[in-house]
């Protein structure tokens, strides 16, 4: 009985750890392109303020382009991290038997 209880506690702890890792990955995957877009938006807004050009499409184009380039650069790394996360989840699920 005690062994079964400790096994349940172990799986609860592993599930909480796995969920925490998932939330961390989501925050990491969102933070990278968001910070790049914010940085370039800030640079463009300073340039627009100094030159008094108030065209919204310039900022939009630069932000979209920077996010796409960021995904092209970091996309394989993100996919690898997500693949490792899923493999770890399948290993945890396979040990439930």
Coordinates of C-alpha atoms in Angstrom, one line a residue:
X1 CA 0.0 0.0 0.0
X2 CA 2.8 2.4 0.9
X3 CA 4.6 1.6 -2.3
X4 CA 1.5 2.4 -4.4
X5 CA 1.0 5.7 -2.5
X6 CA 4.6 6.8 -3.1
X7 CA 4.3 5.9 -6.8
X8 CA 1.2 8.1 -7.1
X9 CA 3.0 11.0 -5.3
X10 CA 6.0 10.4 -7.7
X11 CA 3.8 10.7 -10.8
X12 CA 2.0 13.8 -9.4
X13 CA 5.4 15.5 -8.8
X14 CA 6.6 14.4 -12.3
X15 CA 3.3 15.8 -13.8
X16 CA 3.8 19.1 -12.0
X17 CA 7.4 19.3 -13.2
X18 CA 6.4 18.5 -16.7
X19 CA 3.7 21.2 -16.7
X20 CA 6.1 23.7 -15.4
X21 CA 8.5 22.9 -18.1
X22 CA 5.7 23.3 -20.7
X23 CA 4.8 26.8 -19.3
X24 CA 8.5 27.8 -19.4
X25 CA 8.8 26.7 -23.0
X26 CA 5.7 28.7 -24.0
X27 CA 7.0 31.8 -22.2
X28 CA 10.4 31.3 -23.9
X29 CA 9.0 30.8 -27.4
X30 CA 6.8 33.9 -27.1
X31 CA 9.4 36.1 -25.4
X32 CA 12.0 35.8 -28.2
X33 CA 10.0 37.2 -31.1
X34 CA 8.1 39.6 -28.8
X35 CA 11.3 41.2 -27.6
X36 CA 12.7 41.4 -31.1
X37 CA 9.5 43.1 -32.4
X38 CA 9.5 45.5 -29.4
X39 CA 13.1 46.4 -30.0
X40 CA 12.6 47.2 -33.7
X41 CA 9.4 49.0 -32.9
X42 CA 11.1 51.2 -30.4
X43 CA 14.0 52.0 -32.9
X44 CA 11.5 52.8 -35.7
X45 CA 9.4 55.0 -33.3
X46 CA 12.5 57.0 -32.4
X47 CA 13.4 57.4 -36.0
X48 CA 9.8 58.5 -36.8
X49 CA 9.8 61.0 -33.9
X50 CA 13.0 62.6 -35.0
X51 CA 12.1 62.8 -38.7
X52 CA 8.4 63.6 -38.0
X53 CA 7.2 60.8 -40.4
X54 CA 4.1 59.3 -38.8
X55 CA 3.5 56.4 -41.2
X56 CA 2.1 53.3 -39.4
X57 CA 2.8 50.8 -42.2
X58 CA 6.6 51.4 -41.8
X59 CA 6.5 50.1 -38.2
X60 CA 4.2 47.3 -39.1
X61 CA 6.4 46.1 -41.9
X62 CA 9.6 46.2 -39.9
X63 CA 8.0 44.4 -37.0
X64 CA 6.6 41.6 -39.2
X65 CA 9.8 41.2 -41.1
X66 CA 11.9 41.1 -37.9
X67 CA 9.6 38.4 -36.4
X68 CA 9.7 36.3 -39.5
X69 CA 13.5 36.5 -39.6
X70 CA 13.6 35.6 -35.9
X71 CA 11.5 32.5 -36.5
X72 CA 13.7 31.6 -39.4
X73 CA 16.8 31.8 -37.2
X74 CA 15.4 30.3 -34.1
X75 CA 12.8 28.0 -35.5
X76 CA 14.9 24.8 -35.7
X77 CA 16.0 25.4 -32.1
X78 CA 12.4 25.8 -31.0
X79 CA 11.3 22.7 -32.8
X80 CA 14.1 20.7 -31.2
X81 CA 13.2 22.0 -27.7
X82 CA 9.5 21.1 -28.3
X83 CA 10.4 17.7 -29.7
X84 CA 12.5 16.9 -26.6
X85 CA 9.6 18.1 -24.4
X86 CA 7.2 15.8 -26.1
X87 CA 9.6 12.8 -25.9
X88 CA 10.0 13.4 -22.2
X89 CA 6.2 13.5 -21.9
X90 CA 5.8 10.2 -23.8
X91 CA 8.5 8.6 -21.5
X92 CA 6.5 9.8 -18.4
X93 CA 3.3 8.4 -19.9
X94 CA 4.9 5.1 -20.7
X95 CA 6.1 4.6 -17.1
X96 CA 2.5 4.9 -15.8
X97 CA 1.8 1.2 -16.3

